[in-house]
Amino acid sequence: MSAGQRIGPLLSAGLLMGAGLGGFVDGIVFHQILQWHNMLSGWLPPDNLVDAKINMLWDGLFHAAVWLMTVAGLAVLFKAGHRPDVFWSGRVFIGALWLGWGGFNVIEGAIDHHWLGIHHVMESAANPWPADLAFLAFGVVLILAGWRLIVHR
């Protein structure tokens, strides 16, 4: 990195896209493929058609939000690509992606699983806490790995 070059735009793009990626993995894998939970399944179990449709609506709104985050990240990345003062580094970008994904897991896990209780990772488990804690721990691992990639570029 030469004097005057910046990594901020690359970090911003990676953080936004990483948070979007984390949301998509959560929504696609846990909500749709494994069907372990829905957005509001802790408050409104989808055990009848009306509640299932309400959960589906909120899952869709969640997916729309993480899609917008991803698009915003792509826009920042595209704009950064036209700036000569941006330092381009795969390590910085991948590190920022991991930071964003890990940040998503920690924030979403803390708020939705622990604070509000709107759902747990494995809603039907007799004890949902191990999966919730694993979700948070994976987020912390991603944050630490992303930070290491960025700092040791």
PDB file of C-alpha atoms in Angstrom:
ATOM      1  CA  MET A   1       0.000   0.000   0.000  1.00  0.00           C
ATOM      2  CA  SER A   2       1.524   3.296  -1.051  1.00  0.00           C
ATOM      3  CA  ALA A   3       1.141   6.623   0.714  1.00  0.00           C
ATOM      4  CA  GLY A   4      -2.250   8.182   0.174  1.00  0.00           C
ATOM      5  CA  GLN A   5      -4.050   4.941  -0.612  1.00  0.00           C
ATOM      6  CA  ARG A   6      -7.081   4.041   1.462  1.00  0.00           C
ATOM      7  CA  ILE A   7      -8.768   0.782   2.451  1.00  0.00           C
ATOM      8  CA  GLY A   8     -11.949   2.372   3.857  1.00  0.00           C
ATOM      9  CA  PRO A   9     -14.087   1.933   0.736  1.00  0.00           C
ATOM     10  CA  LEU A  10     -13.023  -1.713   0.396  1.00  0.00           C
ATOM     11  CA  LEU A  11     -13.772  -2.297   4.088  1.00  0.00           C
ATOM     12  CA  SER A  12     -17.199  -0.654   3.780  1.00  0.00           C
ATOM     13  CA  ALA A  13     -18.094  -2.724   0.720  1.00  0.00           C
ATOM     14  CA  GLY A  14     -16.915  -5.948   2.345  1.00  0.00           C
ATOM     15  CA  LEU A  15     -18.731  -5.270   5.614  1.00  0.00           C
ATOM     16  CA  LEU A  16     -22.030  -4.596   3.844  1.00  0.00           C
ATOM     17  CA  MET A  17     -21.678  -7.557   1.497  1.00  0.00           C
ATOM     18  CA  GLY A  18     -20.537  -9.827   4.346  1.00  0.00           C
ATOM     19  CA  ALA A  19     -23.538  -8.897   6.488  1.00  0.00           C
ATOM     20  CA  GLY A  20     -25.770  -9.568   3.482  1.00  0.00           C
ATOM     21  CA  LEU A  21     -24.065 -12.914   2.873  1.00  0.00           C
ATOM     22  CA  GLY A  22     -24.507 -13.879   6.528  1.00  0.00           C
ATOM     23  CA  GLY A  23     -28.183 -13.002   6.304  1.00  0.00           C
ATOM     24  CA  PHE A  24     -28.618 -15.023   3.133  1.00  0.00           C
ATOM     25  CA  VAL A  25     -26.895 -18.079   4.639  1.00  0.00           C
ATOM     26  CA  ASP A  26     -29.097 -17.799   7.737  1.00  0.00           C
ATOM     27  CA  GLY A  27     -32.288 -17.324   5.732  1.00  0.00           C
ATOM     28  CA  ILE A  28     -31.625 -19.896   3.036  1.00  0.00           C
ATOM     29  CA  VAL A  29     -30.038 -22.629   5.170  1.00  0.00           C
ATOM     30  CA  PHE A  30     -31.859 -22.289   8.516  1.00  0.00           C
ATOM     31  CA  HIS A  31     -35.208 -20.823   7.403  1.00  0.00           C
ATOM     32  CA  GLN A  32     -35.787 -22.563   4.074  1.00  0.00           C
ATOM     33  CA  ILE A  33     -33.647 -25.693   3.636  1.00  0.00           C
ATOM     34  CA  LEU A  34     -33.419 -27.027   7.209  1.00  0.00           C
ATOM     35  CA  GLN A  35     -36.609 -25.223   8.329  1.00  0.00           C
ATOM     36  CA  TRP A  36     -35.263 -24.932  11.879  1.00  0.00           C
ATOM     37  CA  HIS A  37     -36.893 -21.554  12.453  1.00  0.00           C
ATOM     38  CA  ASN A  38     -38.677 -18.630  10.854  1.00  0.00           C
ATOM     39  CA  MET A  39     -38.245 -14.957  11.616  1.00  0.00           C
ATOM     40  CA  LEU A  40     -40.987 -14.850  14.258  1.00  0.00           C
ATOM     41  CA  SER A  41     -41.281 -18.538  15.166  1.00  0.00           C
ATOM     42  CA  GLY A  42     -40.373 -17.933  18.821  1.00  0.00           C
ATOM     43  CA  TRP A  43     -43.276 -15.518  19.188  1.00  0.00           C
ATOM     44  CA  LEU A  44     -45.613 -16.961  16.574  1.00  0.00           C
ATOM     45  CA  PRO A  45     -45.042 -20.688  15.975  1.00  0.00           C
ATOM     46  CA  PRO A  46     -45.906 -21.551  12.349  1.00  0.00           C
ATOM     47  CA  ASP A  47     -48.193 -24.413  13.356  1.00  0.00           C
ATOM     48  CA  ASN A  48     -51.211 -23.182  11.390  1.00  0.00           C
ATOM     49  CA  LEU A  49     -51.607 -21.649   7.944  1.00  0.00           C
ATOM     50  CA  VAL A  50     -52.133 -18.051   9.092  1.00  0.00           C
ATOM     51  CA  ASP A  51     -49.089 -18.025  11.398  1.00  0.00           C
ATOM     52  CA  ALA A  52     -46.984 -19.813   8.767  1.00  0.00           C
ATOM     53  CA  LYS A  53     -47.924 -17.128   6.211  1.00  0.00           C
ATOM     54  CA  ILE A  54     -47.077 -14.326   8.664  1.00  0.00           C
ATOM     55  CA  ASN A  55     -43.693 -15.947   9.328  1.00  0.00           C
ATOM     56  CA  MET A  56     -43.151 -16.325   5.581  1.00  0.00           C
ATOM     57  CA  LEU A  57     -43.874 -12.616   5.077  1.00  0.00           C
ATOM     58  CA  TRP A  58     -41.329 -11.645   7.746  1.00  0.00           C
ATOM     59  CA  ASP A  59     -38.783 -14.080   6.281  1.00  0.00           C
ATOM     60  CA  GLY A  60     -39.305 -12.343   2.931  1.00  0.00           C
ATOM     61  CA  LEU A  61     -38.849  -8.891   4.485  1.00  0.00           C
ATOM     62  CA  PHE A  62     -35.664 -10.161   6.130  1.00  0.00           C
ATOM     63  CA  HIS A  63     -34.383 -11.440   2.774  1.00  0.00           C
ATOM     64  CA  ALA A  64     -35.250  -8.107   1.137  1.00  0.00           C
ATOM     65  CA  ALA A  65     -33.259  -6.262   3.819  1.00  0.00           C
ATOM     66  CA  VAL A  66     -30.144  -8.421   3.420  1.00  0.00           C
ATOM     67  CA  TRP A  67     -30.482  -8.169  -0.373  1.00  0.00           C
ATOM     68  CA  LEU A  68     -30.481  -4.360  -0.068  1.00  0.00           C
ATOM     69  CA  MET A  69     -27.398  -4.580   2.165  1.00  0.00           C
ATOM     70  CA  THR A  70     -25.658  -6.709  -0.445  1.00  0.00           C
ATOM     71  CA  VAL A  71     -26.630  -4.353  -3.278  1.00  0.00           C
ATOM     72  CA  ALA A  72     -25.397  -1.379  -1.241  1.00  0.00           C
ATOM     73  CA  GLY A  73     -22.086  -3.190  -0.739  1.00  0.00           C
ATOM     74  CA  LEU A  74     -21.822  -3.870  -4.467  1.00  0.00           C
ATOM     75  CA  ALA A  75     -22.504  -0.185  -5.184  1.00  0.00           C
ATOM     76  CA  VAL A  76     -19.759   0.872  -2.762  1.00  0.00           C
ATOM     77  CA  LEU A  77     -17.384  -1.665  -4.341  1.00  0.00           C
ATOM     78  CA  PHE A  78     -18.212  -0.455  -7.863  1.00  0.00           C
ATOM     79  CA  LYS A  79     -17.688   3.165  -6.854  1.00  0.00           C
ATOM     80  CA  ALA A  80     -14.388   2.274  -5.162  1.00  0.00           C
ATOM     81  CA  GLY A  81     -13.255   0.621  -8.384  1.00  0.00           C
ATOM     82  CA  HIS A  82     -13.220   4.003 -10.077  1.00  0.00           C
ATOM     83  CA  ARG A  83     -11.072   5.647  -7.407  1.00  0.00           C
ATOM     84  CA  PRO A  84      -7.280   5.695  -7.800  1.00  0.00           C
ATOM     85  CA  ASP A  85      -6.763   6.239  -4.059  1.00  0.00           C
ATOM     86  CA  VAL A  86      -8.288   2.883  -3.056  1.00  0.00           C
ATOM     87  CA  PHE A  87      -5.826   0.137  -2.188  1.00  0.00           C
ATOM     88  CA  TRP A  88      -7.030  -3.143  -3.703  1.00  0.00           C
ATOM     89  CA  SER A  89      -6.316  -6.197  -1.600  1.00  0.00           C
ATOM     90  CA  GLY A  90      -8.018  -9.570  -1.632  1.00  0.00           C
ATOM     91  CA  ARG A  91      -7.039 -10.072   2.018  1.00  0.00           C
ATOM     92  CA  VAL A  92      -8.675  -6.792   3.047  1.00  0.00           C
ATOM     93  CA  PHE A  93     -11.835  -7.524   1.066  1.00  0.00           C
ATOM     94  CA  ILE A  94     -12.190 -11.161   2.248  1.00  0.00           C
ATOM     95  CA  GLY A  95     -11.384 -10.041   5.797  1.00  0.00           C
ATOM     96  CA  ALA A  96     -14.111  -7.403   5.591  1.00  0.00           C
ATOM     97  CA  LEU A  97     -16.568  -9.996   4.218  1.00  0.00           C
ATOM     98  CA  TRP A  98     -15.832 -12.246   7.195  1.00  0.00           C
ATOM     99  CA  LEU A  99     -16.111  -9.290   9.590  1.00  0.00           C
ATOM    100  CA  GLY A 100     -19.504  -8.413   8.119  1.00  0.00           C
ATOM    101  CA  TRP A 101     -20.774 -11.993   8.250  1.00  0.00           C
ATOM    102  CA  GLY A 102     -19.490 -12.461  11.796  1.00  0.00           C
ATOM    103  CA  GLY A 103     -20.965  -9.132  12.826  1.00  0.00           C
ATOM    104  CA  PHE A 104     -24.307 -10.193  11.387  1.00  0.00           C
ATOM    105  CA  ASN A 105     -24.220 -13.452  13.375  1.00  0.00           C
ATOM    106  CA  VAL A 106     -23.277 -11.750  16.633  1.00  0.00           C
ATOM    107  CA  ILE A 107     -25.760  -8.869  16.329  1.00  0.00           C
ATOM    108  CA  GLU A 108     -28.658 -10.949  14.968  1.00  0.00           C
ATOM    109  CA  GLY A 109     -27.938 -13.774  17.398  1.00  0.00           C
ATOM    110  CA  ALA A 110     -27.717 -11.507  20.432  1.00  0.00           C
ATOM    111  CA  ILE A 111     -30.843  -9.513  19.564  1.00  0.00           C
ATOM    112  CA  ASP A 112     -33.146 -12.121  18.003  1.00  0.00           C
ATOM    113  CA  HIS A 113     -32.101 -15.282  19.867  1.00  0.00           C
ATOM    114  CA  HIS A 114     -31.173 -13.937  23.301  1.00  0.00           C
ATOM    115  CA  TRP A 115     -32.603 -10.468  23.915  1.00  0.00           C
ATOM    116  CA  LEU A 116     -35.963 -10.517  22.087  1.00  0.00           C
ATOM    117  CA  GLY A 117     -36.389 -14.294  21.751  1.00  0.00           C
ATOM    118  CA  ILE A 118     -38.220 -13.960  18.431  1.00  0.00           C
ATOM    119  CA  HIS A 119     -36.602 -17.226  17.362  1.00  0.00           C
ATOM    120  CA  HIS A 120     -33.795 -19.647  18.169  1.00  0.00           C
ATOM    121  CA  VAL A 121     -31.500 -21.361  15.677  1.00  0.00           C
ATOM    122  CA  MET A 122     -33.194 -24.708  16.395  1.00  0.00           C
ATOM    123  CA  GLU A 123     -36.658 -23.666  17.524  1.00  0.00           C
ATOM    124  CA  SER A 124     -37.924 -27.226  18.127  1.00  0.00           C
ATOM    125  CA  ALA A 125     -34.906 -28.412  20.143  1.00  0.00           C
ATOM    126  CA  ALA A 126     -35.527 -29.370  23.769  1.00  0.00           C
ATOM    127  CA  ASN A 127     -32.664 -27.025  24.667  1.00  0.00           C
ATOM    128  CA  PRO A 128     -32.124 -24.359  21.979  1.00  0.00           C
ATOM    129  CA  TRP A 129     -29.175 -22.663  23.725  1.00  0.00           C
ATOM    130  CA  PRO A 130     -26.313 -24.849  22.393  1.00  0.00           C
ATOM    131  CA  ALA A 131     -27.218 -24.033  18.769  1.00  0.00           C
ATOM    132  CA  ASP A 132     -27.723 -20.347  19.635  1.00  0.00           C
ATOM    133  CA  LEU A 133     -24.319 -20.217  21.327  1.00  0.00           C
ATOM    134  CA  ALA A 134     -22.673 -22.046  18.408  1.00  0.00           C
ATOM    135  CA  PHE A 135     -24.171 -19.438  16.046  1.00  0.00           C
ATOM    136  CA  LEU A 136     -22.651 -16.654  18.173  1.00  0.00           C
ATOM    137  CA  ALA A 137     -19.319 -18.476  18.489  1.00  0.00           C
ATOM    138  CA  PHE A 138     -19.122 -18.931  14.715  1.00  0.00           C
ATOM    139  CA  GLY A 139     -19.734 -15.190  14.381  1.00  0.00           C
ATOM    140  CA  VAL A 140     -16.886 -14.412  16.790  1.00  0.00           C
ATOM    141  CA  VAL A 141     -14.556 -16.780  14.890  1.00  0.00           C
ATOM    142  CA  LEU A 142     -15.431 -15.022  11.613  1.00  0.00           C
ATOM    143  CA  ILE A 143     -14.790 -11.608  13.194  1.00  0.00           C
ATOM    144  CA  LEU A 144     -11.395 -12.678  14.563  1.00  0.00           C
ATOM    145  CA  ALA A 145     -10.371 -14.342  11.286  1.00  0.00           C
ATOM    146  CA  GLY A 146     -11.501 -11.318   9.274  1.00  0.00           C
ATOM    147  CA  TRP A 147      -9.671  -8.919  11.569  1.00  0.00           C
ATOM    148  CA  ARG A 148      -6.497 -11.027  11.295  1.00  0.00           C
ATOM    149  CA  LEU A 149      -6.667 -10.992   7.489  1.00  0.00           C
ATOM    150  CA  ILE A 150      -7.063  -7.218   7.420  1.00  0.00           C
ATOM    151  CA  VAL A 151      -4.377  -6.410   9.988  1.00  0.00           C
ATOM    152  CA  HIS A 152      -1.812  -8.858   8.573  1.00  0.00           C
ATOM    153  CA  ARG A 153      -2.159  -7.836   4.956  1.00  0.00           C
TER     154      ARG A 153
END
